[in-house]
């Protein structure tokens, strides 16, 4: 196990943990979370892979010197992390906003991606169920106001800001992502089932798996099945 911080070009420091050995597998957490989300994945996958868990900019133990957060910025951060750790290519497992980041990263840096696991991502805001979308948008405006008086609330506003816009990629961009991809979500996810199916349909080299009776956090609630499906996918020829 290795832990530490990667200093980016703007002096932001990203916290990371690294476990195991083998082909690189990067874990990208969701919004307002950290790499700790994958505590039921890392012990399993570290038996077979070089697992890199990163707290993205402004999340977890990573700080942030940028005024606003956006997915292109976070994708550039990940490219810097890979360069500093001498990883030319890796598979990426992204959850929720981490899956969204993985899609943007694969679009901008296709040469750095081996395989993709997209767990409960959405490339359009309308991919979220209406209740989630409303709560997110209301929260953003509340924290934007409170952030005028408190750095902690400003940080919350920045994180929620990632969830109130469409991703900076088009359906054509998605159709040009050629990496072998697993799209996986729960049958009771916060992301609309038809939206998850559309993502899988747009990606030319993808397979789709739904986990029965699972919600948005299937990797935690149904970890044994989730890990088995992802491992099997990564071992496919």
PDB file of C-alpha atoms in Angstrom:
ATOM      1  CA  UNK A   1       0.000   0.000   0.000  1.00  0.00           C
ATOM      2  CA  UNK A   2       1.200   3.482  -0.902  1.00  0.00           C
ATOM      3  CA  UNK A   3      -0.475   6.759   0.054  1.00  0.00           C
ATOM      4  CA  UNK A   4       0.440  10.326  -0.771  1.00  0.00           C
ATOM      5  CA  UNK A   5      -0.361  13.494  -2.641  1.00  0.00           C
ATOM      6  CA  UNK A   6       0.193  14.410  -6.284  1.00  0.00           C
ATOM      7  CA  UNK A   7       0.942  18.115  -6.803  1.00  0.00           C
ATOM      8  CA  UNK A   8      -0.703  19.370  -9.986  1.00  0.00           C
ATOM      9  CA  UNK A   9       0.461  22.206 -12.228  1.00  0.00           C
ATOM     10  CA  UNK A  10      -1.699  24.749 -10.351  1.00  0.00           C
ATOM     11  CA  UNK A  11      -0.336  23.473  -6.994  1.00  0.00           C
ATOM     12  CA  UNK A  12      -3.559  21.654  -6.116  1.00  0.00           C
ATOM     13  CA  UNK A  13      -2.732  18.475  -4.195  1.00  0.00           C
ATOM     14  CA  UNK A  14      -4.675  15.295  -4.941  1.00  0.00           C
ATOM     15  CA  UNK A  15      -4.692  12.531  -2.351  1.00  0.00           C
ATOM     16  CA  UNK A  16      -4.250   8.981  -3.622  1.00  0.00           C
ATOM     17  CA  UNK A  17      -3.882   5.432  -2.376  1.00  0.00           C
ATOM     18  CA  UNK A  18      -2.346   2.556  -4.299  1.00  0.00           C
ATOM     19  CA  UNK A  19      -2.729  -1.159  -3.619  1.00  0.00           C
ATOM     20  CA  UNK A  20      -1.766  -4.422  -5.280  1.00  0.00           C
ATOM     21  CA  UNK A  21       0.112  -5.184  -8.476  1.00  0.00           C
ATOM     22  CA  UNK A  22      -0.708  -6.004 -12.072  1.00  0.00           C
ATOM     23  CA  UNK A  23      -2.501  -4.043 -14.759  1.00  0.00           C
ATOM     24  CA  UNK A  24      -3.546  -0.541 -13.588  1.00  0.00           C
ATOM     25  CA  UNK A  25      -7.145  -0.031 -12.455  1.00  0.00           C
ATOM     26  CA  UNK A  26      -8.207   3.489 -11.440  1.00  0.00           C
ATOM     27  CA  UNK A  27     -11.208   4.110  -9.164  1.00  0.00           C
ATOM     28  CA  UNK A  28     -13.147   7.385  -9.496  1.00  0.00           C
ATOM     29  CA  UNK A  29     -15.694   8.192  -6.772  1.00  0.00           C
ATOM     30  CA  UNK A  30     -18.932  10.149  -7.033  1.00  0.00           C
ATOM     31  CA  UNK A  31     -19.941  13.687  -6.120  1.00  0.00           C
ATOM     32  CA  UNK A  32     -19.375  14.917  -2.560  1.00  0.00           C
ATOM     33  CA  UNK A  33     -17.538  11.691  -1.771  1.00  0.00           C
ATOM     34  CA  UNK A  34     -14.009  10.270  -1.747  1.00  0.00           C
ATOM     35  CA  UNK A  35     -12.056   7.148  -2.589  1.00  0.00           C
ATOM     36  CA  UNK A  36     -13.312   5.611   0.635  1.00  0.00           C
ATOM     37  CA  UNK A  37     -16.507   4.801  -1.238  1.00  0.00           C
ATOM     38  CA  UNK A  38     -14.693   1.823  -2.780  1.00  0.00           C
ATOM     39  CA  UNK A  39     -13.821   0.131   0.519  1.00  0.00           C
ATOM     40  CA  UNK A  40     -15.700  -3.007  -0.586  1.00  0.00           C
ATOM     41  CA  UNK A  41     -13.912  -3.102  -3.948  1.00  0.00           C
ATOM     42  CA  UNK A  42     -10.261  -2.363  -3.208  1.00  0.00           C
ATOM     43  CA  UNK A  43      -9.417  -5.427  -1.036  1.00  0.00           C
ATOM     44  CA  UNK A  44     -10.860  -7.695  -3.721  1.00  0.00           C
ATOM     45  CA  UNK A  45      -9.394  -6.057  -6.830  1.00  0.00           C
ATOM     46  CA  UNK A  46      -5.976  -5.456  -5.240  1.00  0.00           C
ATOM     47  CA  UNK A  47      -5.470  -9.224  -5.422  1.00  0.00           C
ATOM     48  CA  UNK A  48      -5.350  -8.965  -9.208  1.00  0.00           C
ATOM     49  CA  UNK A  49      -4.644  -5.357 -10.224  1.00  0.00           C
ATOM     50  CA  UNK A  50      -2.548  -2.284  -9.480  1.00  0.00           C
ATOM     51  CA  UNK A  51      -5.381  -0.293  -7.879  1.00  0.00           C
ATOM     52  CA  UNK A  52      -5.180   3.501  -7.807  1.00  0.00           C
ATOM     53  CA  UNK A  53      -7.808   5.367  -5.784  1.00  0.00           C
ATOM     54  CA  UNK A  54      -7.848   9.142  -6.214  1.00  0.00           C
ATOM     55  CA  UNK A  55      -9.768  11.821  -4.321  1.00  0.00           C
ATOM     56  CA  UNK A  56     -10.654  14.209  -7.135  1.00  0.00           C
ATOM     57  CA  UNK A  57     -10.051  17.940  -6.901  1.00  0.00           C
ATOM     58  CA  UNK A  58     -12.060  19.536  -4.095  1.00  0.00           C
ATOM     59  CA  UNK A  59     -13.210  16.169  -2.712  1.00  0.00           C
ATOM     60  CA  UNK A  60     -12.074  14.069   0.225  1.00  0.00           C
ATOM     61  CA  UNK A  61      -8.520  14.899   1.252  1.00  0.00           C
ATOM     62  CA  UNK A  62      -7.702  16.741  -1.989  1.00  0.00           C
ATOM     63  CA  UNK A  63      -7.741  20.532  -2.059  1.00  0.00           C
ATOM     64  CA  UNK A  64      -8.584  22.823  -4.964  1.00  0.00           C
ATOM     65  CA  UNK A  65      -7.090  26.079  -6.257  1.00  0.00           C
ATOM     66  CA  UNK A  66      -9.436  26.448  -9.227  1.00  0.00           C
ATOM     67  CA  UNK A  67     -12.347  28.864  -8.912  1.00  0.00           C
ATOM     68  CA  UNK A  68     -14.850  26.398 -10.370  1.00  0.00           C
ATOM     69  CA  UNK A  69     -14.935  22.663 -10.996  1.00  0.00           C
ATOM     70  CA  UNK A  70     -15.715  21.124 -14.363  1.00  0.00           C
ATOM     71  CA  UNK A  71     -15.168  17.732 -15.939  1.00  0.00           C
ATOM     72  CA  UNK A  72     -12.567  18.877 -18.458  1.00  0.00           C
ATOM     73  CA  UNK A  73     -10.474  20.212 -15.577  1.00  0.00           C
ATOM     74  CA  UNK A  74     -10.851  16.949 -13.650  1.00  0.00           C
ATOM     75  CA  UNK A  75      -9.936  14.938 -16.750  1.00  0.00           C
ATOM     76  CA  UNK A  76      -6.752  16.978 -17.109  1.00  0.00           C
ATOM     77  CA  UNK A  77      -6.017  16.336 -13.435  1.00  0.00           C
ATOM     78  CA  UNK A  78      -6.303  12.591 -13.968  1.00  0.00           C
ATOM     79  CA  UNK A  79      -3.965  12.764 -16.954  1.00  0.00           C
ATOM     80  CA  UNK A  80      -1.419  14.591 -14.765  1.00  0.00           C
ATOM     81  CA  UNK A  81      -1.754  11.965 -12.049  1.00  0.00           C
ATOM     82  CA  UNK A  82      -1.154   9.159 -14.530  1.00  0.00           C
ATOM     83  CA  UNK A  83       1.869  10.951 -15.961  1.00  0.00           C
ATOM     84  CA  UNK A  84       3.428  11.535 -12.544  1.00  0.00           C
ATOM     85  CA  UNK A  85       2.865   7.904 -11.556  1.00  0.00           C
ATOM     86  CA  UNK A  86       4.220   6.652 -14.901  1.00  0.00           C
ATOM     87  CA  UNK A  87       0.954   5.061 -15.989  1.00  0.00           C
ATOM     88  CA  UNK A  88       0.649   5.258 -19.755  1.00  0.00           C
ATOM     89  CA  UNK A  89      -2.686   3.430 -19.860  1.00  0.00           C
ATOM     90  CA  UNK A  90      -5.235   2.140 -17.346  1.00  0.00           C
ATOM     91  CA  UNK A  91      -8.686   0.703 -16.972  1.00  0.00           C
ATOM     92  CA  UNK A  92     -11.058   3.056 -15.160  1.00  0.00           C
ATOM     93  CA  UNK A  93     -13.941   2.220 -12.840  1.00  0.00           C
ATOM     94  CA  UNK A  94     -16.084   5.282 -12.251  1.00  0.00           C
ATOM     95  CA  UNK A  95     -19.147   5.621 -10.044  1.00  0.00           C
ATOM     96  CA  UNK A  96     -21.811   8.299 -10.651  1.00  0.00           C
ATOM     97  CA  UNK A  97     -19.880  11.554 -11.271  1.00  0.00           C
ATOM     98  CA  UNK A  98     -16.805   9.321 -11.453  1.00  0.00           C
ATOM     99  CA  UNK A  99     -18.420   7.499 -14.372  1.00  0.00           C
ATOM    100  CA  UNK A 100     -19.150  10.869 -15.968  1.00  0.00           C
ATOM    101  CA  UNK A 101     -15.513  11.864 -15.506  1.00  0.00           C
ATOM    102  CA  UNK A 102     -14.454   8.553 -17.040  1.00  0.00           C
ATOM    103  CA  UNK A 103     -16.550   9.273 -20.146  1.00  0.00           C
ATOM    104  CA  UNK A 104     -15.058  12.749 -20.545  1.00  0.00           C
ATOM    105  CA  UNK A 105     -11.555  11.395 -19.926  1.00  0.00           C
ATOM    106  CA  UNK A 106     -12.002   8.638 -22.520  1.00  0.00           C
ATOM    107  CA  UNK A 107     -13.159  11.250 -25.041  1.00  0.00           C
ATOM    108  CA  UNK A 108     -10.211  13.604 -24.443  1.00  0.00           C
ATOM    109  CA  UNK A 109      -7.494  11.016 -23.753  1.00  0.00           C
ATOM    110  CA  UNK A 110      -8.527   7.809 -25.578  1.00  0.00           C
ATOM    111  CA  UNK A 111      -4.934   6.621 -25.760  1.00  0.00           C
ATOM    112  CA  UNK A 112      -4.767   6.461 -21.950  1.00  0.00           C
ATOM    113  CA  UNK A 113      -7.798   4.188 -21.518  1.00  0.00           C
ATOM    114  CA  UNK A 114      -7.708   0.405 -21.559  1.00  0.00           C
ATOM    115  CA  UNK A 115     -11.214  -0.532 -20.413  1.00  0.00           C
ATOM    116  CA  UNK A 116     -14.091   1.431 -18.879  1.00  0.00           C
ATOM    117  CA  UNK A 117     -16.536   0.465 -16.154  1.00  0.00           C
ATOM    118  CA  UNK A 118     -19.311   3.062 -16.015  1.00  0.00           C
ATOM    119  CA  UNK A 119     -21.390   2.589 -12.871  1.00  0.00           C
ATOM    120  CA  UNK A 120     -24.521   4.749 -12.738  1.00  0.00           C
ATOM    121  CA  UNK A 121     -23.311   7.622 -14.884  1.00  0.00           C
ATOM    122  CA  UNK A 122     -25.327  10.145 -16.892  1.00  0.00           C
ATOM    123  CA  UNK A 123     -24.105  12.274 -19.771  1.00  0.00           C
ATOM    124  CA  UNK A 124     -27.224  14.471 -19.767  1.00  0.00           C
ATOM    125  CA  UNK A 125     -28.886  16.177 -16.803  1.00  0.00           C
ATOM    126  CA  UNK A 126     -32.238  14.736 -17.838  1.00  0.00           C
ATOM    127  CA  UNK A 127     -30.782  11.278 -17.291  1.00  0.00           C
ATOM    128  CA  UNK A 128     -31.399  11.764 -13.567  1.00  0.00           C
ATOM    129  CA  UNK A 129     -34.811  11.005 -12.113  1.00  0.00           C
ATOM    130  CA  UNK A 130     -36.772  14.198 -11.490  1.00  0.00           C
ATOM    131  CA  UNK A 131     -36.564  14.137  -7.673  1.00  0.00           C
ATOM    132  CA  UNK A 132     -32.766  13.857  -7.740  1.00  0.00           C
ATOM    133  CA  UNK A 133     -32.516  16.635 -10.308  1.00  0.00           C
ATOM    134  CA  UNK A 134     -34.689  19.025  -8.288  1.00  0.00           C
ATOM    135  CA  UNK A 135     -32.866  18.372  -5.001  1.00  0.00           C
ATOM    136  CA  UNK A 136     -29.500  18.888  -6.712  1.00  0.00           C
ATOM    137  CA  UNK A 137     -30.505  22.164  -8.349  1.00  0.00           C
ATOM    138  CA  UNK A 138     -32.057  23.550  -5.175  1.00  0.00           C
ATOM    139  CA  UNK A 139     -28.991  22.530  -3.189  1.00  0.00           C
ATOM    140  CA  UNK A 140     -26.717  24.244  -5.680  1.00  0.00           C
ATOM    141  CA  UNK A 141     -28.496  27.586  -5.383  1.00  0.00           C
ATOM    142  CA  UNK A 142     -28.666  27.366  -1.581  1.00  0.00           C
ATOM    143  CA  UNK A 143     -24.945  26.624  -1.316  1.00  0.00           C
ATOM    144  CA  UNK A 144     -24.136  29.298  -3.904  1.00  0.00           C
ATOM    145  CA  UNK A 145     -25.758  31.860  -1.602  1.00  0.00           C
ATOM    146  CA  UNK A 146     -24.280  30.485   1.623  1.00  0.00           C
ATOM    147  CA  UNK A 147     -20.914  30.205  -0.112  1.00  0.00           C
ATOM    148  CA  UNK A 148     -20.741  33.993  -0.197  1.00  0.00           C
ATOM    149  CA  UNK A 149     -20.171  33.820   3.558  1.00  0.00           C
ATOM    150  CA  UNK A 150     -18.438  30.472   4.109  1.00  0.00           C
ATOM    151  CA  UNK A 151     -15.627  28.626   2.258  1.00  0.00           C
ATOM    152  CA  UNK A 152     -17.147  25.301   3.341  1.00  0.00           C
ATOM    153  CA  UNK A 153     -20.448  26.098   1.638  1.00  0.00           C
ATOM    154  CA  UNK A 154     -18.593  27.419  -1.425  1.00  0.00           C
ATOM    155  CA  UNK A 155     -16.860  24.050  -1.678  1.00  0.00           C
ATOM    156  CA  UNK A 156     -20.250  22.321  -1.547  1.00  0.00           C
ATOM    157  CA  UNK A 157     -21.512  24.639  -4.289  1.00  0.00           C
ATOM    158  CA  UNK A 158     -18.537  23.759  -6.471  1.00  0.00           C
ATOM    159  CA  UNK A 159     -19.148  20.041  -6.069  1.00  0.00           C
ATOM    160  CA  UNK A 160     -22.865  20.279  -6.836  1.00  0.00           C
ATOM    161  CA  UNK A 161     -21.991  22.447  -9.828  1.00  0.00           C
ATOM    162  CA  UNK A 162     -20.728  19.289 -11.515  1.00  0.00           C
ATOM    163  CA  UNK A 163     -24.248  17.864 -11.378  1.00  0.00           C
ATOM    164  CA  UNK A 164     -26.358  20.695 -12.803  1.00  0.00           C
ATOM    165  CA  UNK A 165     -25.150  20.699 -16.412  1.00  0.00           C
ATOM    166  CA  UNK A 166     -24.841  18.210 -19.245  1.00  0.00           C
ATOM    167  CA  UNK A 167     -21.422  16.672 -19.796  1.00  0.00           C
ATOM    168  CA  UNK A 168     -19.217  18.487 -22.340  1.00  0.00           C
ATOM    169  CA  UNK A 169     -19.555  15.591 -24.789  1.00  0.00           C
ATOM    170  CA  UNK A 170     -22.073  14.823 -27.511  1.00  0.00           C
ATOM    171  CA  UNK A 171     -23.723  11.604 -28.586  1.00  0.00           C
ATOM    172  CA  UNK A 172     -21.265  11.576 -31.484  1.00  0.00           C
ATOM    173  CA  UNK A 173     -18.362  11.879 -29.044  1.00  0.00           C
ATOM    174  CA  UNK A 174     -19.677   8.896 -27.101  1.00  0.00           C
ATOM    175  CA  UNK A 175     -20.046   6.865 -30.285  1.00  0.00           C
ATOM    176  CA  UNK A 176     -16.340   7.449 -30.978  1.00  0.00           C
ATOM    177  CA  UNK A 177     -15.198   5.965 -27.646  1.00  0.00           C
ATOM    178  CA  UNK A 178     -13.887   2.575 -28.729  1.00  0.00           C
ATOM    179  CA  UNK A 179     -12.593   1.231 -25.407  1.00  0.00           C
ATOM    180  CA  UNK A 180     -14.257  -1.965 -24.265  1.00  0.00           C
ATOM    181  CA  UNK A 181     -16.874  -0.776 -21.763  1.00  0.00           C
ATOM    182  CA  UNK A 182     -19.096  -2.235 -19.060  1.00  0.00           C
ATOM    183  CA  UNK A 183     -22.164  -0.115 -18.275  1.00  0.00           C
ATOM    184  CA  UNK A 184     -23.591  -1.218 -14.931  1.00  0.00           C
ATOM    185  CA  UNK A 185     -26.386   0.175 -12.761  1.00  0.00           C
ATOM    186  CA  UNK A 186     -29.111  -0.822 -10.322  1.00  0.00           C
ATOM    187  CA  UNK A 187     -32.685  -1.480 -11.366  1.00  0.00           C
ATOM    188  CA  UNK A 188     -33.763   1.129  -8.785  1.00  0.00           C
ATOM    189  CA  UNK A 189     -31.045   3.647  -9.587  1.00  0.00           C
ATOM    190  CA  UNK A 190     -31.254   7.430  -9.358  1.00  0.00           C
ATOM    191  CA  UNK A 191     -30.380   7.376 -13.060  1.00  0.00           C
ATOM    192  CA  UNK A 192     -33.242   6.571 -15.420  1.00  0.00           C
ATOM    193  CA  UNK A 193     -33.074   3.036 -16.803  1.00  0.00           C
ATOM    194  CA  UNK A 194     -33.654   4.246 -20.360  1.00  0.00           C
ATOM    195  CA  UNK A 195     -30.776   6.722 -20.014  1.00  0.00           C
ATOM    196  CA  UNK A 196     -28.395   3.979 -18.877  1.00  0.00           C
ATOM    197  CA  UNK A 197     -29.521   1.864 -21.823  1.00  0.00           C
ATOM    198  CA  UNK A 198     -28.900   4.796 -24.176  1.00  0.00           C
ATOM    199  CA  UNK A 199     -25.330   5.228 -22.923  1.00  0.00           C
ATOM    200  CA  UNK A 200     -24.662   1.547 -23.585  1.00  0.00           C
ATOM    201  CA  UNK A 201     -26.255   1.798 -27.031  1.00  0.00           C
ATOM    202  CA  UNK A 202     -24.110   4.806 -27.978  1.00  0.00           C
ATOM    203  CA  UNK A 203     -20.827   3.181 -26.977  1.00  0.00           C
ATOM    204  CA  UNK A 204     -19.813   0.877 -29.838  1.00  0.00           C
ATOM    205  CA  UNK A 205     -17.944  -1.703 -27.751  1.00  0.00           C
ATOM    206  CA  UNK A 206     -20.072  -1.979 -24.625  1.00  0.00           C
ATOM    207  CA  UNK A 207     -22.076  -4.462 -22.602  1.00  0.00           C
ATOM    208  CA  UNK A 208     -24.910  -3.592 -20.218  1.00  0.00           C
ATOM    209  CA  UNK A 209     -25.668  -5.130 -16.822  1.00  0.00           C
ATOM    210  CA  UNK A 210     -28.450  -4.198 -14.406  1.00  0.00           C
ATOM    211  CA  UNK A 211     -28.257  -5.364 -10.792  1.00  0.00           C
ATOM    212  CA  UNK A 212     -31.678  -6.469  -9.573  1.00  0.00           C
ATOM    213  CA  UNK A 213     -33.133  -4.612  -6.582  1.00  0.00           C
ATOM    214  CA  UNK A 214     -30.089  -2.338  -6.326  1.00  0.00           C
ATOM    215  CA  UNK A 215     -30.147   1.432  -6.067  1.00  0.00           C
ATOM    216  CA  UNK A 216     -27.510   4.030  -6.900  1.00  0.00           C
ATOM    217  CA  UNK A 217     -24.859   2.573  -4.572  1.00  0.00           C
ATOM    218  CA  UNK A 218     -24.888  -0.990  -5.887  1.00  0.00           C
ATOM    219  CA  UNK A 219     -21.113  -1.319  -5.481  1.00  0.00           C
ATOM    220  CA  UNK A 220     -21.678  -1.051  -1.741  1.00  0.00           C
ATOM    221  CA  UNK A 221     -25.067  -2.711  -1.238  1.00  0.00           C
ATOM    222  CA  UNK A 222     -24.438  -5.565  -3.706  1.00  0.00           C
ATOM    223  CA  UNK A 223     -20.646  -5.601  -3.573  1.00  0.00           C
ATOM    224  CA  UNK A 224     -20.087  -9.339  -4.042  1.00  0.00           C
ATOM    225  CA  UNK A 225     -22.124  -9.494  -7.245  1.00  0.00           C
ATOM    226  CA  UNK A 226     -20.800  -6.133  -8.465  1.00  0.00           C
ATOM    227  CA  UNK A 227     -17.179  -7.193  -7.947  1.00  0.00           C
ATOM    228  CA  UNK A 228     -17.760 -10.515  -9.694  1.00  0.00           C
ATOM    229  CA  UNK A 229     -19.296  -8.871 -12.775  1.00  0.00           C
ATOM    230  CA  UNK A 230     -16.541  -6.245 -13.027  1.00  0.00           C
ATOM    231  CA  UNK A 231     -13.753  -8.794 -12.494  1.00  0.00           C
ATOM    232  CA  UNK A 232     -15.194 -11.097 -15.148  1.00  0.00           C
ATOM    233  CA  UNK A 233     -15.416  -8.170 -17.570  1.00  0.00           C
ATOM    234  CA  UNK A 234     -11.805  -7.141 -16.939  1.00  0.00           C
ATOM    235  CA  UNK A 235     -10.623 -10.719 -17.541  1.00  0.00           C
ATOM    236  CA  UNK A 236     -12.413 -11.092 -20.864  1.00  0.00           C
ATOM    237  CA  UNK A 237     -10.238 -11.367 -23.939  1.00  0.00           C
TER     238      UNK A 237
END
